[in-house]
Tab-separated table of C-alpha atoms in Angstrom:
chain	number	residue	atom	x	y	z
P	1	MET	CA	-133.226	74.979	51.137
P	2	GLY	CA	-129.708	73.506	51.512
P	3	PRO	CA	-127.902	71.510	48.823
P	4	ARG	CA	-128.630	68.162	50.577
P	5	GLN	CA	-132.329	68.946	50.624
P	6	SER	CA	-132.191	69.658	46.926
P	7	PHE	CA	-130.215	66.444	46.377
P	8	HIS	CA	-132.967	64.432	48.021
P	9	ASP	CA	-135.583	66.283	46.006
P	10	ASN	CA	-133.652	65.250	42.930
P	11	LEU	CA	-133.580	61.631	44.102
P	12	ASN	CA	-137.336	61.728	44.637
P	13	ASN	CA	-137.815	63.172	41.174
P	14	LEU	CA	-135.743	60.331	39.819
P	15	VAL	CA	-138.036	57.767	41.458
P	16	THR	CA	-141.070	59.548	39.981
P	17	ASP	CA	-139.477	59.524	36.522
P	18	LEU	CA	-138.767	55.806	36.838
P	19	LEU	CA	-142.366	55.096	37.801
P	20	ILE	CA	-143.731	57.072	34.853
P	21	MET	CA	-141.411	55.180	32.516
P	22	GLY	CA	-142.367	51.875	34.182
P	23	ASP	CA	-146.036	52.630	33.740
P	24	LEU	CA	-145.606	53.270	30.015
P	25	VAL	CA	-143.585	50.063	29.666
P	26	GLU	CA	-146.292	48.041	31.419
P	27	GLN	CA	-148.874	49.518	29.058
P	28	SER	CA	-146.722	48.552	26.077
P	29	ILE	CA	-146.594	44.900	27.106
P	30	GLN	CA	-150.337	44.759	27.539
P	31	LYS	CA	-151.118	46.659	24.348
P	32	SER	CA	-148.726	44.629	22.205
P	33	VAL	CA	-150.305	41.309	23.125
P	34	THR	CA	-153.842	42.704	22.863
P	35	ALA	CA	-152.933	43.967	19.384
P	36	LEU	CA	-151.696	40.486	18.484
P	37	LYS	CA	-154.731	38.710	19.931
P	38	ASN	CA	-157.342	41.049	18.395
P	39	GLN	CA	-155.328	41.655	15.220
P	40	ASP	CA	-155.605	45.362	15.965
P	41	LEU	CA	-152.996	47.046	13.779
P	42	GLN	CA	-153.722	50.528	15.106
P	43	LEU	CA	-152.910	49.392	18.619
P	44	ALA	CA	-149.734	47.699	17.339
P	45	ASN	CA	-148.648	50.981	15.770
P	46	GLU	CA	-149.293	52.754	19.071
P	47	VAL	CA	-146.833	50.398	20.753
P	48	ILE	CA	-144.245	51.185	18.116
P	49	GLU	CA	-144.679	54.914	18.633
P	50	GLN	CA	-144.632	54.484	22.393
P	51	GLU	CA	-141.271	52.776	22.195
P	52	LEU	CA	-139.716	55.950	20.772
P	53	ILE	CA	-141.088	57.912	23.730
P	54	ILE	CA	-139.711	55.313	26.145
P	55	ASP	CA	-136.288	55.510	24.465
P	56	GLU	CA	-136.323	59.284	24.904
P	57	MET	CA	-137.271	58.890	28.573
P	58	GLU	CA	-134.386	56.492	29.091
P	59	LEU	CA	-131.883	58.989	27.689
P	60	LYS	CA	-133.278	61.839	29.765
P	61	ILE	CA	-133.301	59.887	33.014
P	62	GLU	CA	-129.799	58.656	32.265
P	63	ASP	CA	-128.557	62.205	31.756
P	64	LYS	CA	-130.175	63.230	35.034
P	65	CYS	CA	-128.532	60.341	36.890
P	66	LEU	CA	-125.073	61.086	35.541
P	67	LYS	CA	-125.364	64.805	36.305
P	68	LEU	CA	-126.620	64.013	39.788
P	69	ILE	CA	-123.583	61.821	40.386
P	70	ALA	CA	-121.158	64.353	38.898
P	71	MET	CA	-122.519	67.348	40.754
P	72	GLN	CA	-123.435	65.904	44.131
P	73	GLN	CA	-120.760	63.241	44.579
P	74	PRO	CA	-123.107	60.940	46.507
P	75	MET	CA	-121.573	58.119	48.515
P	76	ALA	CA	-122.590	54.607	49.549
P	77	LYS	CA	-126.346	54.096	49.524
P	78	ASP	CA	-127.224	57.259	47.588
P	79	LEU	CA	-124.721	56.349	44.883
P	80	ARG	CA	-126.155	52.828	44.815
P	81	LYS	CA	-129.649	54.238	44.456
P	82	ILE	CA	-128.664	56.253	41.404
P	83	ALA	CA	-126.679	53.322	39.980
P	84	THR	CA	-129.801	51.197	40.474
P	85	GLY	CA	-131.819	53.824	38.618
P	86	LEU	CA	-129.402	53.507	35.685
P	87	LYS	CA	-129.805	49.725	35.633
P	88	ILE	CA	-133.582	49.887	35.963
P	89	ILE	CA	-134.021	52.145	32.950
P	90	THR	CA	-131.845	49.802	30.885
P	91	ASP	CA	-134.038	46.818	31.743
P	92	LEU	CA	-137.239	48.815	31.240
P	93	GLU	CA	-136.038	49.886	27.827
P	94	ARG	CA	-135.235	46.276	26.886
P	95	ILE	CA	-138.744	45.282	27.962
P	96	ALA	CA	-140.206	48.017	25.765
P	97	ASP	CA	-138.043	46.724	22.916
P	98	HIS	CA	-139.605	43.291	23.259
P	99	ALA	CA	-143.131	44.772	23.364
P	100	HIS	CA	-142.143	46.542	20.140
P	101	ASP	CA	-141.016	43.178	18.710
P	102	ILE	CA	-144.397	41.666	19.576
P	103	ALA	CA	-146.197	44.598	17.962
P	104	LYS	CA	-144.120	44.002	14.829
P	105	VAL	CA	-145.287	40.387	14.745
P	106	ALA	CA	-148.896	41.605	15.042
P	107	ILE	CA	-148.316	43.865	12.038
P	108	ARG	CA	-146.571	41.100	10.098
P	109	LEU	CA	-149.504	38.713	10.644
P	110	GLY	CA	-151.978	41.447	9.691
P	111	SER	CA	-155.435	39.977	9.271
P	112	GLU	CA	-154.264	36.456	8.335
P	113	PRO	CA	-156.407	33.974	10.336
P	114	LEU	CA	-154.725	32.850	13.559
P	115	ILE	CA	-153.833	29.143	13.652
P	116	LYS	CA	-155.381	28.997	17.134
P	117	PRO	CA	-157.144	31.375	19.519
P	118	LEU	CA	-154.472	32.932	21.699
P	119	VAL	CA	-155.030	32.074	25.345
P	120	ASP	CA	-151.698	31.199	26.959
P	121	ILE	CA	-149.747	34.040	25.333
P	122	PRO	CA	-152.066	36.719	26.817
P	123	ARG	CA	-151.896	34.888	30.160
P	124	MET	CA	-148.107	34.949	30.021
P	125	ALA	CA	-148.191	38.651	29.116
P	126	GLU	CA	-150.395	39.376	32.120
P	127	LYS	CA	-147.960	37.545	34.399
P	128	VAL	CA	-144.857	39.380	33.176
P	129	GLN	CA	-146.642	42.720	33.298
P	130	LEU	CA	-147.508	42.031	36.937
P	131	MET	CA	-143.855	41.112	37.599
P	132	VAL	CA	-142.732	44.492	36.284
P	133	LYS	CA	-145.305	46.225	38.467
P	134	LYS	CA	-144.266	44.251	41.549
P	135	ALA	CA	-140.581	44.919	40.932
P	136	LEU	CA	-141.200	48.663	40.722
P	137	ASP	CA	-143.342	48.566	43.874
P	138	ALA	CA	-140.517	46.672	45.574
P	139	PHE	CA	-138.130	49.429	44.478
P	140	VAL	CA	-140.305	52.233	45.866
P	141	GLN	CA	-140.968	50.423	49.155
P	142	GLU	CA	-137.428	48.999	49.316
P	143	ASN	CA	-139.222	45.721	49.936
P	144	ILE	CA	-136.895	42.731	49.483
P	145	ASP	CA	-139.632	40.135	50.019
P	146	LEU	CA	-141.588	41.539	47.113
P	147	ALA	CA	-138.429	41.439	44.964
P	148	LEU	CA	-137.958	37.760	45.839
P	149	GLU	CA	-141.563	37.101	44.870
P	150	VAL	CA	-140.868	38.475	41.385
P	151	CYS	CA	-138.132	35.922	41.037
P	152	LYS	CA	-140.475	33.074	42.004
P	153	ASP	CA	-143.020	34.290	39.464
P	154	ASP	CA	-140.394	33.923	36.773
P	155	ASP	CA	-140.387	30.129	37.215
P	156	GLU	CA	-144.063	30.065	36.248
P	157	VAL	CA	-143.357	32.220	33.215
P	158	ASP	CA	-140.578	29.858	32.126
P	159	SER	CA	-142.808	26.810	32.367
P	160	LEU	CA	-145.599	28.589	30.513
P	161	HIS	CA	-143.074	29.377	27.773
P	162	ASN	CA	-142.086	25.699	27.510
P	163	GLN	CA	-145.693	24.652	27.310
P	164	ILE	CA	-146.499	27.189	24.563
P	165	PHE	CA	-143.386	26.148	22.654
P	166	ARG	CA	-144.349	22.462	22.637
P	167	GLU	CA	-147.932	23.193	21.718
P	168	LEU	CA	-146.987	25.410	18.774
P	169	LEU	CA	-144.580	22.763	17.484
P	170	THR	CA	-147.459	20.257	17.344
P	171	TYR	CA	-149.551	22.716	15.292
P	172	MET	CA	-146.625	23.214	12.936
P	173	MET	CA	-146.053	19.476	12.518
P	174	GLU	CA	-149.739	18.842	11.864
P	175	ASP	CA	-149.927	21.191	8.918
P	176	PRO	CA	-147.051	22.878	7.036
P	177	LYS	CA	-149.362	25.848	6.435
P	178	ASN	CA	-149.050	26.593	10.161
P	179	ILE	CA	-145.260	26.749	10.126
P	180	SER	CA	-144.743	30.357	9.153
P	181	GLN	CA	-147.193	31.797	11.690
P	182	GLY	CA	-146.151	29.198	14.252
P	183	THR	CA	-142.565	30.456	14.188
P	184	GLN	CA	-143.816	34.031	14.654
P	185	LEU	CA	-145.783	32.988	17.725
P	186	LEU	CA	-142.758	31.075	19.050
P	187	PHE	CA	-140.831	34.329	18.866
P	188	VAL	CA	-143.593	36.134	20.770
P	189	SER	CA	-143.438	33.557	23.532
P	190	SER	CA	-139.671	33.918	23.755
P	191	TYR	CA	-139.966	37.742	23.909
P	192	LEU	CA	-142.340	37.395	26.852
P	193	GLU	CA	-139.955	34.981	28.517
P	194	ARG	CA	-137.209	37.607	28.122
P	195	ILE	CA	-139.450	40.246	29.650
P	196	GLY	CA	-139.799	37.963	32.661
P	197	ASP	CA	-135.993	37.776	32.904
P	198	HIS	CA	-135.700	41.557	32.820
P	199	ALA	CA	-138.337	41.907	35.532
P	200	THR	CA	-136.249	39.496	37.604
P	201	ASN	CA	-133.231	41.714	36.963
P	202	LEU	CA	-135.237	44.647	38.344
P	203	GLY	CA	-135.721	42.651	41.536
P	204	GLU	CA	-132.001	41.922	41.691
P	205	TRP	CA	-131.064	45.599	41.310
P	206	LEU	CA	-133.379	46.454	44.180
P	207	ILE	CA	-131.692	43.908	46.440
P	208	TYR	CA	-128.344	45.423	45.477
P	209	MET	CA	-129.622	48.885	46.282
P	210	VAL	CA	-130.804	47.910	49.746
P	211	THR	CA	-128.032	45.513	50.743
P	212	GLY	CA	-125.103	46.555	48.563
P	213	GLU	CA	-124.814	42.940	47.369
P	214	ARG	CA	-125.243	41.646	43.867
P	215	LYS	CA	-127.331	38.516	43.793
P	216	GLU	CA	-128.201	36.445	40.745
P	217	LEU	CA	-131.736	35.158	41.152
P	218	ASN	CA	-132.172	33.685	37.703
P	219	ASP	CA	-129.795	32.383	35.088
Y	1	MET	CA	-98.669	63.465	39.427
Y	2	GLY	CA	-101.643	65.858	39.819
Y	3	PRO	CA	-105.258	64.783	40.174
Y	4	ARG	CA	-106.053	65.570	36.498
Y	5	GLN	CA	-103.194	63.367	35.381
Y	6	SER	CA	-104.518	60.564	37.508
Y	7	PHE	CA	-108.007	61.194	36.115
Y	8	HIS	CA	-106.723	60.708	32.593
Y	9	ASP	CA	-104.850	57.588	33.660
Y	10	ASN	CA	-108.164	56.332	34.960
Y	11	LEU	CA	-109.857	57.144	31.667
Y	12	ASN	CA	-107.145	55.270	29.783
Y	13	ASN	CA	-107.578	52.303	32.099
Y	14	LEU	CA	-111.257	52.376	31.352
Y	15	VAL	CA	-110.577	52.160	27.610
Y	16	THR	CA	-108.241	49.206	28.204
Y	17	ASP	CA	-110.885	47.457	30.305
Y	18	LEU	CA	-113.447	47.978	27.555
Y	19	LEU	CA	-111.129	46.510	24.949
Y	20	ILE	CA	-110.419	43.427	27.058
Y	21	MET	CA	-114.127	42.941	27.572
Y	22	GLY	CA	-114.772	43.523	23.856
Y	23	ASP	CA	-112.160	40.960	22.917
Y	24	LEU	CA	-113.787	38.312	25.114
Y	25	VAL	CA	-117.189	39.133	23.660
Y	26	GLU	CA	-115.875	38.771	20.099
Y	27	GLN	CA	-114.400	35.393	21.008
Y	28	SER	CA	-117.755	34.324	22.443
Y	29	ILE	CA	-119.582	35.063	19.201
Y	30	GLN	CA	-117.077	33.100	17.180
Y	31	LYS	CA	-116.884	30.177	19.599
Y	32	SER	CA	-120.657	29.876	19.952
Y	33	VAL	CA	-121.231	29.497	16.221
Y	34	THR	CA	-118.244	27.176	15.784
Y	35	ALA	CA	-119.667	25.050	18.598
Y	36	LEU	CA	-122.986	24.938	16.771
Y	37	LYS	CA	-121.461	24.155	13.408
Y	38	ASN	CA	-119.072	21.453	14.645
Y	39	GLN	CA	-121.458	20.194	17.334
Y	40	ASP	CA	-118.676	20.767	19.837
Y	41	LEU	CA	-120.343	20.698	23.253
Y	42	GLN	CA	-117.145	21.439	25.137
Y	43	LEU	CA	-116.739	24.686	23.215
Y	44	ALA	CA	-120.398	25.524	23.853
Y	45	ASN	CA	-119.818	25.091	27.572
Y	46	GLU	CA	-116.782	27.375	27.362
Y	47	VAL	CA	-119.023	30.119	25.971
Y	48	ILE	CA	-121.432	29.642	28.850
Y	49	GLU	CA	-118.629	29.938	31.398
Y	50	GLN	CA	-117.190	32.924	29.561
Y	51	GLU	CA	-120.488	34.747	29.856
Y	52	LEU	CA	-120.204	34.715	33.651
Y	53	ILE	CA	-116.760	36.287	33.383
Y	54	ILE	CA	-118.108	38.938	31.009
Y	55	ASP	CA	-120.973	39.706	33.420
Y	56	GLU	CA	-118.443	40.193	36.218
Y	57	MET	CA	-116.376	42.489	34.006
Y	58	GLU	CA	-119.446	44.562	33.235
Y	59	LEU	CA	-120.189	45.083	36.927
Y	60	LYS	CA	-116.579	45.985	37.715
Y	61	ILE	CA	-116.254	48.473	34.861
Y	62	GLU	CA	-119.597	49.970	35.803
Y	63	ASP	CA	-118.471	50.485	39.397
Y	64	LYS	CA	-115.285	52.118	38.146
Y	65	CYS	CA	-117.240	54.461	35.872
Y	66	LEU	CA	-119.632	55.546	38.598
Y	67	LYS	CA	-116.830	56.123	41.109
Y	68	LEU	CA	-114.883	58.083	38.511
Y	69	ILE	CA	-117.891	60.315	37.940
Y	70	ALA	CA	-118.598	60.733	41.658
Y	71	MET	CA	-115.032	61.499	42.652
Y	72	GLN	CA	-113.750	63.525	39.737
Y	73	GLN	CA	-116.884	65.404	38.679
Y	74	PRO	CA	-115.885	65.409	35.015
Y	75	MET	CA	-117.663	67.815	32.668
Y	76	ALA	CA	-118.676	67.865	29.005
Y	77	LYS	CA	-116.594	65.509	26.889
Y	78	ASP	CA	-114.991	63.596	29.760
Y	79	LEU	CA	-118.402	62.953	31.280
Y	80	ARG	CA	-119.660	61.877	27.861
Y	81	LYS	CA	-116.731	59.503	27.506
Y	82	ILE	CA	-117.555	57.779	30.777
Y	83	ALA	CA	-121.275	57.765	29.952
Y	84	THR	CA	-120.340	56.144	26.631
Y	85	GLY	CA	-118.315	53.542	28.515
Y	86	LEU	CA	-121.409	52.695	30.560
Y	87	LYS	CA	-123.495	52.253	27.402
Y	88	ILE	CA	-120.820	50.207	25.640
Y	89	ILE	CA	-120.559	47.653	28.427
Y	90	THR	CA	-124.336	47.256	28.410
Y	91	ASP	CA	-124.341	46.459	24.694
Y	92	LEU	CA	-121.302	44.193	24.983
Y	93	GLU	CA	-122.998	42.280	27.759
Y	94	ARG	CA	-126.137	41.872	25.650
Y	95	ILE	CA	-124.005	40.538	22.799
Y	96	ALA	CA	-122.416	38.023	25.165
Y	97	ASP	CA	-125.917	37.037	26.289
Y	98	HIS	CA	-126.837	36.211	22.705
Y	99	ALA	CA	-123.623	34.206	22.199
Y	100	HIS	CA	-124.668	32.333	25.339
Y	101	ASP	CA	-128.111	31.756	23.780
Y	102	ILE	CA	-126.461	30.307	20.668
Y	103	ALA	CA	-124.273	28.055	22.805
Y	104	LYS	CA	-127.407	26.814	24.550
Y	105	VAL	CA	-128.912	25.888	21.170
Y	106	ALA	CA	-125.707	23.972	20.348
Y	107	ILE	CA	-126.105	22.043	23.604
Y	108	ARG	CA	-129.808	21.454	22.999
Y	109	LEU	CA	-129.126	19.994	19.539
Y	110	GLY	CA	-126.296	17.873	20.934
Y	111	SER	CA	-125.183	15.341	18.333
Y	112	GLU	CA	-128.506	15.180	16.463
Y	113	PRO	CA	-127.733	15.344	12.702
Y	114	LEU	CA	-128.009	18.870	11.315
Y	115	ILE	CA	-130.792	19.341	8.766
Y	116	LYS	CA	-128.272	21.131	6.531
Y	117	PRO	CA	-124.587	22.038	6.637
Y	118	LEU	CA	-124.336	25.465	8.245
Y	119	VAL	CA	-122.815	27.976	5.844
Y	120	ASP	CA	-124.736	31.240	6.038
Y	121	ILE	CA	-125.009	31.269	9.838
Y	122	PRO	CA	-121.210	31.135	10.282
Y	123	ARG	CA	-120.873	33.807	7.589
Y	124	MET	CA	-123.343	36.006	9.447
Y	125	ALA	CA	-121.443	35.399	12.702
Y	126	GLU	CA	-118.200	36.459	11.051
Y	127	LYS	CA	-119.818	39.667	9.831
Y	128	VAL	CA	-121.251	40.676	13.202
Y	129	GLN	CA	-118.008	39.826	14.963
Y	130	LEU	CA	-116.199	42.143	12.574
Y	131	MET	CA	-118.796	44.845	13.262
Y	132	VAL	CA	-118.062	44.650	16.989
Y	133	LYS	CA	-114.345	44.874	16.291
Y	134	LYS	CA	-114.783	47.853	13.972
Y	135	ALA	CA	-117.021	49.655	16.466
Y	136	LEU	CA	-114.441	49.258	19.225
Y	137	ASP	CA	-111.672	50.441	16.888
Y	138	ALA	CA	-113.841	53.436	16.026
Y	139	PHE	CA	-114.205	54.133	19.749
Y	140	VAL	CA	-110.454	54.011	20.410
Y	141	GLN	CA	-109.621	56.140	17.359
Y	142	GLU	CA	-112.680	58.376	17.817
Y	143	ASN	CA	-113.252	57.629	14.140
Y	144	ILE	CA	-116.776	58.581	13.044
Y	145	ASP	CA	-116.366	57.223	9.496
Y	146	LEU	CA	-115.607	53.792	10.865
Y	147	ALA	CA	-118.681	54.012	13.108
Y	148	LEU	CA	-120.818	54.842	10.064
Y	149	GLU	CA	-119.354	51.829	8.251
Y	150	VAL	CA	-120.573	49.568	11.056
Y	151	CYS	CA	-124.060	50.851	10.446
Y	152	LYS	CA	-123.854	50.071	6.739
Y	153	ASP	CA	-122.641	46.548	7.510
Y	154	ASP	CA	-125.797	46.021	9.520
Y	155	ASP	CA	-127.910	46.220	6.346
Y	156	GLU	CA	-126.043	43.199	4.980
Y	157	VAL	CA	-126.581	41.324	8.216
Y	158	ASP	CA	-130.307	42.061	8.078
Y	159	SER	CA	-130.625	40.773	4.536
Y	160	LEU	CA	-128.605	37.660	5.395
Y	161	HIS	CA	-131.022	37.077	8.275
Y	162	ASN	CA	-134.022	37.327	5.937
Y	163	GLN	CA	-132.428	34.911	3.519
Y	164	ILE	CA	-131.650	32.361	6.244
Y	165	PHE	CA	-135.153	32.719	7.633
Y	166	ARG	CA	-136.784	31.953	4.288
Y	167	GLU	CA	-134.465	29.057	3.550
Y	168	LEU	CA	-135.088	27.422	6.925
Y	169	LEU	CA	-138.848	27.744	6.472
Y	170	THR	CA	-138.604	25.764	3.209
Y	171	TYR	CA	-136.697	22.967	5.001
Y	172	MET	CA	-139.362	22.925	7.690
Y	173	MET	CA	-142.197	22.776	5.167
Y	174	GLU	CA	-140.518	19.986	3.223
Y	175	ASP	CA	-140.338	17.656	6.186
Y	176	PRO	CA	-142.028	17.998	9.592
Y	177	LYS	CA	-138.999	16.214	11.113
Y	178	ASN	CA	-137.020	19.386	10.349
Y	179	ILE	CA	-139.375	21.690	12.252
Y	180	SER	CA	-137.961	21.380	15.726
Y	181	GLN	CA	-134.334	21.959	14.711
Y	182	GLY	CA	-135.403	24.503	12.119
Y	183	THR	CA	-136.968	26.699	14.808
Y	184	GLN	CA	-133.765	26.457	16.872
Y	185	LEU	CA	-131.719	27.640	13.900
Y	186	LEU	CA	-134.223	30.456	13.259
Y	187	PHE	CA	-133.558	31.614	16.796
Y	188	VAL	CA	-129.796	31.513	16.187
Y	189	SER	CA	-130.188	33.680	13.115
Y	190	SER	CA	-132.290	36.170	15.072
Y	191	TYR	CA	-129.684	36.268	17.894
Y	192	LEU	CA	-127.018	37.132	15.331
Y	193	GLU	CA	-129.258	39.810	13.866
Y	194	ARG	CA	-129.603	41.278	17.380
Y	195	ILE	CA	-125.846	41.233	17.826
Y	196	GLY	CA	-125.615	43.309	14.640
Y	197	ASP	CA	-128.056	45.807	16.156
Y	198	HIS	CA	-125.979	46.080	19.318
Y	199	ALA	CA	-122.818	46.626	17.293
Y	200	THR	CA	-124.665	49.448	15.519
Y	201	ASN	CA	-125.546	50.878	18.929
Y	202	LEU	CA	-121.839	50.860	19.775
Y	203	GLY	CA	-121.264	53.002	16.691
Y	204	GLU	CA	-124.022	55.377	17.781
Y	205	TRP	CA	-122.555	55.795	21.278
Y	206	LEU	CA	-119.220	56.679	19.734
Y	207	ILE	CA	-120.811	59.389	17.589
Y	208	TYR	CA	-122.489	60.739	20.726
Y	209	MET	CA	-119.178	60.745	22.550
Y	210	VAL	CA	-117.416	62.713	19.846
Y	211	THR	CA	-120.186	65.093	18.824
Y	212	GLY	CA	-122.454	65.222	21.883
Y	213	GLU	CA	-125.404	64.304	19.656
Y	214	ARG	CA	-127.549	61.217	19.819
Y	215	LYS	CA	-128.176	59.768	16.413
Y	216	GLU	CA	-130.275	56.728	15.576
Y	217	LEU	CA	-128.589	54.841	12.770
Y	218	ASN	CA	-130.806	51.784	12.747
Y	219	ASP	CA	-134.359	51.145	13.849
């Protein structure tokens, strides 16, 4: 087995690592919002523990990427692929951070009665989780159309965020007792909106990897 | 001039680039909160334009780092230094993002009367700006004590955030008319708290660079 063969094995390993990390991150989003909705503190604590594992994975994959670059001196598209890997893990880790933030809100609220049944927040969570999944599929398939789709999905997430924001404000204005929890839920909605932005970034990195051009798809 | 000499010139250039980027980021923090406090929309727009420049700088420095690794195959501490550079620009860019978020709040509030004169938020901004400055100084001087100081400062920032949070909630409970702006200011306080976390990360990267060990100084 020549050194190039082993280089491409290493690249394939890198893709596998990214997918494992991505899978954990997707789970964290889903679990964090389920914990919030069902006031399930055990599940919230799982998310918090999972974030430590995801952080570790980021550092390990990063080390691998840097060593791969240093030892194999890849050029052009291979270098871009590894550089894309470095960017992807950064965005995945930020997404996990936000899932962790949501889990912390779930813990903060504890068993205090929710001011309203949560419907739109779980729907938003489902959408952003799907965006992350699509973006990673787009990366594996080097599928630019799929990456562009992720970007379109983000518009829906943004308008859902606006809608949730307005609705929560009305609850808070109706009764001052709703203000404290209302602000917590506003934060949750803004964390999910951020997750959508990071998923869009994932799509952008993929386009860079394939074309060599940086393109800003959201602002 | 041998290739090693030129490698170290490149490393020095990298440090200079980081400091220029860091300086812009510090300015953004300060300008964004001044814009909010003085309701100065022109200044807020400057911050938003500056963020684009900072994003560009991040991409350029990143390219430089990756090419330096690919072409010079640095080992041990030199590789760590470049890896640290890559992490630093990521955190600096996130800080600039949050300054941009604060500027957007300033624009959203426009000339609507503030529910209270802003005192603690500017104080918090000053503190986190100083943390960024200290962390970059620590990086240049490879000064671990200074990096540890940054971490201690973050405790103060966190308690200032809690204090602001509680105070704003009382304003919101007193008068529903304060709720909408109150939530915007809550977000500002949480952006500043995040900036403090990123400055702490900068300190952690420096410790990694010098010692080769990853250490979590905040959670």
